[in-house]
PDB file of C-alpha atoms in Angstrom:
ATOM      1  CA  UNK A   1     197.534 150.440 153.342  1.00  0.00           C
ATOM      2  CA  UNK A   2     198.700 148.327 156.207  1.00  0.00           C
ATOM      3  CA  UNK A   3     197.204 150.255 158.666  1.00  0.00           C
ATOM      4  CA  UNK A   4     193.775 150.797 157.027  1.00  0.00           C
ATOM      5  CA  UNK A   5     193.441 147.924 154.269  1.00  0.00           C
ATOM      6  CA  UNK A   6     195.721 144.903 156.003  1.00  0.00           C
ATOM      7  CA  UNK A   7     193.830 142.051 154.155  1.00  0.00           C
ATOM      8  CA  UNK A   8     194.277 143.710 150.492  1.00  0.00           C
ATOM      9  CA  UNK A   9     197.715 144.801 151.376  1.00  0.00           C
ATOM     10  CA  UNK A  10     198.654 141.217 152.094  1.00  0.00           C
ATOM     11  CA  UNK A  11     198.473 140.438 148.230  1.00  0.00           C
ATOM     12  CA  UNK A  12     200.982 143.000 147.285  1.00  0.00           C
ATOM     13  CA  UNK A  13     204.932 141.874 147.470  1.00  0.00           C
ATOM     14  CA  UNK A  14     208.280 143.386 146.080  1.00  0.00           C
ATOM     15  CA  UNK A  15     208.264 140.445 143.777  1.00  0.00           C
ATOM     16  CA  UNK A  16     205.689 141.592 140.958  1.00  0.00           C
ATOM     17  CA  UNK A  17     204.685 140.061 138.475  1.00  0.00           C
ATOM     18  CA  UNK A  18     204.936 141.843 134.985  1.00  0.00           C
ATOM     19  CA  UNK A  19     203.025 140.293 132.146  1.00  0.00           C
ATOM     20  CA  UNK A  20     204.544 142.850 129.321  1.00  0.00           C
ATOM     21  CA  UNK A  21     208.265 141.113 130.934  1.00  0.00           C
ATOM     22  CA  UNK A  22     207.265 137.270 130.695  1.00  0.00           C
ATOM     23  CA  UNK A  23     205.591 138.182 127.200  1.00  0.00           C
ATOM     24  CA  UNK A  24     208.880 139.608 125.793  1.00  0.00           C
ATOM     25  CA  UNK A  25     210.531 136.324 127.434  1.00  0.00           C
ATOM     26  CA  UNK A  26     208.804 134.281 125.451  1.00  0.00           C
ATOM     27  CA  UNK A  27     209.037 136.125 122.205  1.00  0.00           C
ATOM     28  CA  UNK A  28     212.340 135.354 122.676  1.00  0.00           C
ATOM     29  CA  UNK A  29     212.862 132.253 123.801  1.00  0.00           C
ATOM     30  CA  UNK A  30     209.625 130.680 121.840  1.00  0.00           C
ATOM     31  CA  UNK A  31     208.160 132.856 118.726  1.00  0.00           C
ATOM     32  CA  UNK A  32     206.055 130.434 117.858  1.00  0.00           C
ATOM     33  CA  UNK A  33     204.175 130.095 121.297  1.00  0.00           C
ATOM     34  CA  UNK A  34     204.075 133.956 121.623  1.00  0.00           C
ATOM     35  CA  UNK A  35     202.470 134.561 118.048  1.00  0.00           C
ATOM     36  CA  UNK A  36     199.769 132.443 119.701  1.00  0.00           C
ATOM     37  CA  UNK A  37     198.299 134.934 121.973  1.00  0.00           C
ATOM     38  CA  UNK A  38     196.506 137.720 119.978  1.00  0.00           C
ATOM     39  CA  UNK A  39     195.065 140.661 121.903  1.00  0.00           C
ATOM     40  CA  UNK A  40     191.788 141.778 120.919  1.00  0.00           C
ATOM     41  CA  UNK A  41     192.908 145.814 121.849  1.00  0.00           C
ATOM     42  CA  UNK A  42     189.292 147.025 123.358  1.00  0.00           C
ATOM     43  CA  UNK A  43     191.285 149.500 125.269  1.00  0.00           C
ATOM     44  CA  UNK A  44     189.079 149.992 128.335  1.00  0.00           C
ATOM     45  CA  UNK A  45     190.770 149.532 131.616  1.00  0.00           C
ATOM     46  CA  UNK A  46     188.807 146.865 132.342  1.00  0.00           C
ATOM     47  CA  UNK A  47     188.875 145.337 129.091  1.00  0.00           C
ATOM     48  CA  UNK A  48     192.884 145.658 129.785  1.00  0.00           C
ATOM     49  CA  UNK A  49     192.632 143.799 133.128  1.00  0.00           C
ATOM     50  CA  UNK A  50     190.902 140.485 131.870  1.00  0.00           C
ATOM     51  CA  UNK A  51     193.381 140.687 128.775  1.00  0.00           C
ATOM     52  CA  UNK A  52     196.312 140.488 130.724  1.00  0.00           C
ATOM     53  CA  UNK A  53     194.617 137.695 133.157  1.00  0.00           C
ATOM     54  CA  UNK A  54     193.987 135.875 129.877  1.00  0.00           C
ATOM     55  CA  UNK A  55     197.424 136.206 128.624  1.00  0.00           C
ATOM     56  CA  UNK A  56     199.389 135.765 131.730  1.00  0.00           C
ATOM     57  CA  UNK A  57     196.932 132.353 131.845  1.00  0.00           C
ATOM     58  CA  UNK A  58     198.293 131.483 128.457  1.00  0.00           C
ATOM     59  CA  UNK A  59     202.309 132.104 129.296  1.00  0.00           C
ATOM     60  CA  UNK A  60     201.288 130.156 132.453  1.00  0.00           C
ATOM     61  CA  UNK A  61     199.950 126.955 129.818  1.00  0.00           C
ATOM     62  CA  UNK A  62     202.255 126.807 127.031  1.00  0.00           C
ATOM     63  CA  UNK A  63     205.476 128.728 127.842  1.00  0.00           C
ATOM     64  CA  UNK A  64     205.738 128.077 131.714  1.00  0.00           C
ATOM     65  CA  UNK A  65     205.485 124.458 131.265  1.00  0.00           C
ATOM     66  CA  UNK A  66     208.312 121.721 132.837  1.00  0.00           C
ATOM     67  CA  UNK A  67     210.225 119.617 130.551  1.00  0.00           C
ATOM     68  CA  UNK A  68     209.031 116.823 131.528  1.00  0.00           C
ATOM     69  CA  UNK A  69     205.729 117.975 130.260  1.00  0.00           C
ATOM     70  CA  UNK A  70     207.477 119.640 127.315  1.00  0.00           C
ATOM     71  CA  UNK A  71     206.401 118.768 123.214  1.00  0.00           C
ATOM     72  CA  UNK A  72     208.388 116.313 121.580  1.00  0.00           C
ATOM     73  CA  UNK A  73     211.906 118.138 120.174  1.00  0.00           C
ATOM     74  CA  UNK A  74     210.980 121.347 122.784  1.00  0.00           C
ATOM     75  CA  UNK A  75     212.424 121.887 125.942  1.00  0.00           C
ATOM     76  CA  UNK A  76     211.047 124.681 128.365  1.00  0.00           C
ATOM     77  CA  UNK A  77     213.021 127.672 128.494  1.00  0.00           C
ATOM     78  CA  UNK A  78     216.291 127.667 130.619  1.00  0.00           C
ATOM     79  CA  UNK A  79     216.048 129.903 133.573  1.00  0.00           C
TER      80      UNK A  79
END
């Protein structure tokens, strides 16, 4: 890839990022915030793709906030 697709291989790193991990995170660490997301299971590969944008976008809004920003009586999940 580096040789023959340098750009695109430029947005790969051995730090991934794995949507099924930071979902089971927050079941967790905050039920309530992960029975928020529901998955509407079309089961296409692309349908799969913007699901898992959309639900990595949701972690990223409720569960991967700071405290500071944090409910009233919630704190944002200790690293």
């Amino acid at each position: 890839m580096a040789r023959w697709m340098p750009e695109f291989e430029r947005f790969f790193h051995y730090r991934n990022l794995d949507v099924s991990t930071l979902k089971e995170l927050c079941r967790r660490w905050q039920p309530a915030i992960y029975k928020g997301f529901q998955k509407r299971a079309m089961h296409t590969a692309l349908a799969d793709i913007h699901e898992s944008i959309d639900e990595l976008k949701y972690y990223r809004e409720h569960f991967l906030i700071p405290a500071a920003s944090a409910p009233a009586g919630e704190s944002a999940p200790a690293a």
